[in-house]
JSON list of C-alpha atoms in Angstrom, two decimals:
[
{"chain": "A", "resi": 1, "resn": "UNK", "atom": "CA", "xyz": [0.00, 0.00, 0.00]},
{"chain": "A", "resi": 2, "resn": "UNK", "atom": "CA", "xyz": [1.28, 3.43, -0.85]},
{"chain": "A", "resi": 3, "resn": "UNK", "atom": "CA", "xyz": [1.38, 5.94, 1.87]},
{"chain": "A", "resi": 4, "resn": "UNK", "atom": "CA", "xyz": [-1.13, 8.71, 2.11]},
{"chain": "A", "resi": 5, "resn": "UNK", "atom": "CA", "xyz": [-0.34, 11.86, 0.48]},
{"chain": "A", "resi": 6, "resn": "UNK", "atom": "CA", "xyz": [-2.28, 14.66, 2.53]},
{"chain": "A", "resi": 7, "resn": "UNK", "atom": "CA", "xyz": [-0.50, 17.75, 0.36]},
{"chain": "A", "resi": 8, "resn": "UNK", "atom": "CA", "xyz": [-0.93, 16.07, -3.15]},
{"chain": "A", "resi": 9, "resn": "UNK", "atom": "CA", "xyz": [-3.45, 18.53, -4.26]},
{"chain": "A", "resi": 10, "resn": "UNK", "atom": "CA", "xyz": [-2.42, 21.59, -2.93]},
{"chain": "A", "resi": 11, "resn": "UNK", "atom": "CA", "xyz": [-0.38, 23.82, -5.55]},
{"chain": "A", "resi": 12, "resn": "UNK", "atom": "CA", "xyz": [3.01, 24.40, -4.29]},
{"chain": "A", "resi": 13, "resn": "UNK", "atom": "CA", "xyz": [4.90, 27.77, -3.58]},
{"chain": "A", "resi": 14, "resn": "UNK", "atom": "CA", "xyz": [8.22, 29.19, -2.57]},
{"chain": "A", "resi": 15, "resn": "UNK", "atom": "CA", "xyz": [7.69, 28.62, 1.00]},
{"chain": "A", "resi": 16, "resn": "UNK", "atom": "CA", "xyz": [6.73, 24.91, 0.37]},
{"chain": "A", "resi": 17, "resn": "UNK", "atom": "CA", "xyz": [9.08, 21.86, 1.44]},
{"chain": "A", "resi": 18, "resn": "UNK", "atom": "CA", "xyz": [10.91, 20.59, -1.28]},
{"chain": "A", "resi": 19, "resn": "UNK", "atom": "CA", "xyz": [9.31, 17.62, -2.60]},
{"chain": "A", "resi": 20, "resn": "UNK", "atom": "CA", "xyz": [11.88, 15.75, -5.29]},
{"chain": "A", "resi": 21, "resn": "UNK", "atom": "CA", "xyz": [15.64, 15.50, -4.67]},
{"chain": "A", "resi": 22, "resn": "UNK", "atom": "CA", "xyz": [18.32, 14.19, -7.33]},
{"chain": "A", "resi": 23, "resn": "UNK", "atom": "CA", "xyz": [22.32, 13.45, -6.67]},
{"chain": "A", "resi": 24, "resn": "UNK", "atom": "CA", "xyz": [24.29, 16.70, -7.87]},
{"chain": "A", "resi": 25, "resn": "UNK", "atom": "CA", "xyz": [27.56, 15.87, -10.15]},
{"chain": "A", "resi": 26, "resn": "UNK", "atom": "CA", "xyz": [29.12, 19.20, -10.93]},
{"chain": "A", "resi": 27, "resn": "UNK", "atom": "CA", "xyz": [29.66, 19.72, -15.10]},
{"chain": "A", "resi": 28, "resn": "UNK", "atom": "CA", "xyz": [31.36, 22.67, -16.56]},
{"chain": "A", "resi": 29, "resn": "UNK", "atom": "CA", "xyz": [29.32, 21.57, -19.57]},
{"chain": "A", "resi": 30, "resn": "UNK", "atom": "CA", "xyz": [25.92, 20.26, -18.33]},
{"chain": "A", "resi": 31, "resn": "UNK", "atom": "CA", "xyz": [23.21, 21.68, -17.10]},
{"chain": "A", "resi": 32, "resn": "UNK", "atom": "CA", "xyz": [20.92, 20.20, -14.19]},
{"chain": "A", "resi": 33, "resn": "UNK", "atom": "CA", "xyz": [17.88, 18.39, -15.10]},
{"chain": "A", "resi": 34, "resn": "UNK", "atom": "CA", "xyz": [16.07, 20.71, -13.23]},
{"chain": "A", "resi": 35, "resn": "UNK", "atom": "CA", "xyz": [16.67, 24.15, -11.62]},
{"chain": "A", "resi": 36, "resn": "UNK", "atom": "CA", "xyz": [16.59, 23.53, -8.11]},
{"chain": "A", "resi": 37, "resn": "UNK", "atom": "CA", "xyz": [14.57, 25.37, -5.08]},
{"chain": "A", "resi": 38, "resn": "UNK", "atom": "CA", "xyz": [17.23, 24.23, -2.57]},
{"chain": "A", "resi": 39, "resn": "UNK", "atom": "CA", "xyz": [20.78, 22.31, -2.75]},
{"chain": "A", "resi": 40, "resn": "UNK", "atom": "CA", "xyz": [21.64, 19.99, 0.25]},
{"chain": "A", "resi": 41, "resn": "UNK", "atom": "CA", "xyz": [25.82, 20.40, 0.79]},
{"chain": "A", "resi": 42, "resn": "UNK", "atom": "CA", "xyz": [27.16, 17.21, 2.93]},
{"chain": "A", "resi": 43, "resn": "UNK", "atom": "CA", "xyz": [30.73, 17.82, 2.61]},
{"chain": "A", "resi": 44, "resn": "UNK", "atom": "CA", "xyz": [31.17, 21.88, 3.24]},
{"chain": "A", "resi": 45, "resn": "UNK", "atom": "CA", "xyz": [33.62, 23.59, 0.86]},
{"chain": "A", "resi": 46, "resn": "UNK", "atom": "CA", "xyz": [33.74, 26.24, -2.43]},
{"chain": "A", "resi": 47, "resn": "UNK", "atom": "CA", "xyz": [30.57, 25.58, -4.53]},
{"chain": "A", "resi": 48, "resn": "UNK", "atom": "CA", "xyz": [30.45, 27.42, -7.88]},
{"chain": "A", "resi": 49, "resn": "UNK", "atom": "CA", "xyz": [27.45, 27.52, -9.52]},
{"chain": "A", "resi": 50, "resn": "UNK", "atom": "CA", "xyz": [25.23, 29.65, -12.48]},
{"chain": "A", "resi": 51, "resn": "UNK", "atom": "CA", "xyz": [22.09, 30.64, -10.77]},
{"chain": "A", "resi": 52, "resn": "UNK", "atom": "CA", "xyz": [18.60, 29.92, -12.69]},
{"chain": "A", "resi": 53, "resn": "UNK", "atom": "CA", "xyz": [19.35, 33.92, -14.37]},
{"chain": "A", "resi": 54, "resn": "UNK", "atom": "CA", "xyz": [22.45, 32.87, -15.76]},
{"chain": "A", "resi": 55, "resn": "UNK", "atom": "CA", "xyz": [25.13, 34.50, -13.49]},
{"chain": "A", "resi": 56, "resn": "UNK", "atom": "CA", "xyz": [28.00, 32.59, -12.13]},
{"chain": "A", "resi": 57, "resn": "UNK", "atom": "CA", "xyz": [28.92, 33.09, -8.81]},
{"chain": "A", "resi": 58, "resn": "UNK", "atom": "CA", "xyz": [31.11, 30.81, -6.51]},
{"chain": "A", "resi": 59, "resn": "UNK", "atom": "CA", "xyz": [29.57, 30.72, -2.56]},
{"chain": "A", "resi": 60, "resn": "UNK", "atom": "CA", "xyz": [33.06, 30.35, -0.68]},
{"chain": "A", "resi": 61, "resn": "UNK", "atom": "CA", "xyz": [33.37, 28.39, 2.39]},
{"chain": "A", "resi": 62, "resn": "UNK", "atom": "CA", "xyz": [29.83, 27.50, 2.34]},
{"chain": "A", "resi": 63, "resn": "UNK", "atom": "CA", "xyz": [28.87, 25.31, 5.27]},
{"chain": "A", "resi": 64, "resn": "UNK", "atom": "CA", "xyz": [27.18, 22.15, 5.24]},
{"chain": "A", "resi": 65, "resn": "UNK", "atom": "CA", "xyz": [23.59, 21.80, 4.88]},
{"chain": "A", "resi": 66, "resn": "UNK", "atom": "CA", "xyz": [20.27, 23.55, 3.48]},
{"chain": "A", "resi": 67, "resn": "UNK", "atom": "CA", "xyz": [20.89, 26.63, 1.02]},
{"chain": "A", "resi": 68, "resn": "UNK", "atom": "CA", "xyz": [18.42, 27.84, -0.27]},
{"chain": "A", "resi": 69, "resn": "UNK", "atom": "CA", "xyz": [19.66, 28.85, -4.16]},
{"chain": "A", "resi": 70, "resn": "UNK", "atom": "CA", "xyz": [18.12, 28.17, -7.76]},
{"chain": "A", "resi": 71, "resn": "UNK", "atom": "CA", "xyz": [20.63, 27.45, -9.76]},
{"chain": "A", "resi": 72, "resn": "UNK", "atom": "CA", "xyz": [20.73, 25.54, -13.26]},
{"chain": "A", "resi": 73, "resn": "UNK", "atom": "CA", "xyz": [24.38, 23.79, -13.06]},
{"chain": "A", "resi": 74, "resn": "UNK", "atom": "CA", "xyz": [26.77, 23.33, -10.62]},
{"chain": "A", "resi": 75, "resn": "UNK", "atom": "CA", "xyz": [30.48, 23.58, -11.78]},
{"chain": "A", "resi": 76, "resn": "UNK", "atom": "CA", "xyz": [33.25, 20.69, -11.17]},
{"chain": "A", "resi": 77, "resn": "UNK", "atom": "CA", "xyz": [36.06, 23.96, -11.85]},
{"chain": "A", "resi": 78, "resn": "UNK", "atom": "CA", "xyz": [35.98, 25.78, -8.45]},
{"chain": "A", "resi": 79, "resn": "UNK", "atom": "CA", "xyz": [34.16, 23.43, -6.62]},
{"chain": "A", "resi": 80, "resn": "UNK", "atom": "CA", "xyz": [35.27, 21.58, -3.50]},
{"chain": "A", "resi": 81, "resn": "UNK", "atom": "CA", "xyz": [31.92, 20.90, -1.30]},
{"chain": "A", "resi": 82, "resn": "UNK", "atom": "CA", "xyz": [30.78, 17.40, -1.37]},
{"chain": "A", "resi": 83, "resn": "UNK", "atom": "CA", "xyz": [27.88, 15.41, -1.68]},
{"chain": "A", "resi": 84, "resn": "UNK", "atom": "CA", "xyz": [25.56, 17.51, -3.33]},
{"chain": "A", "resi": 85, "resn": "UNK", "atom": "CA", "xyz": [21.58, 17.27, -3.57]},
{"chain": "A", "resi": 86, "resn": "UNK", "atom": "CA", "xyz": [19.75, 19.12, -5.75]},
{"chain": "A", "resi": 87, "resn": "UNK", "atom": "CA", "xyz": [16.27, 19.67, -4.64]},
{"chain": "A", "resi": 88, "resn": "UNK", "atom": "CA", "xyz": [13.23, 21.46, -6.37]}
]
């Protein structure tokens, strides 16, 4: 039996929980398969990314855990955090 989904109907919004997560493998070349709401950092470190606008920025020393960024790739140059989950 599949559990009970109380939220399924209700439209989502910026404030919602995230609701699908994917494993992050930076790519100088490759965008995500989806811009993300959130990215989940396990392994703190340098994360250089271009945001959902297009920019490229590089969030130094960024802690581990929830940040709360859309961004369309994550790059393997300049990046050094670990264990990366996309979330949207």
């Amino acid at each position: 039996m599949s559990a009970f989904d109380r939220f399924k109907y209700y439209a989502s919004s910026p404030e919602s929980p995230v609701s699908h997560a994917f494993a992050v493998t930076p790519d100088d070349s490759a965008d995500l398969t989806h811009v993300t709401r959130a990215l989940y950092v396990g392994g703190g470190g340098d994360l250089r990314v271009v945001m959902a606008d297009g920019a490229t920025v590089t969030f130094a020393a960024l802690a581990p855990g929830w940040h709360p960024v859309r961004v369309r790739r994550v790059l393997a140059t300049g990046t050094s955090a670990t264990l990366i989950t996309g979330c949207h």
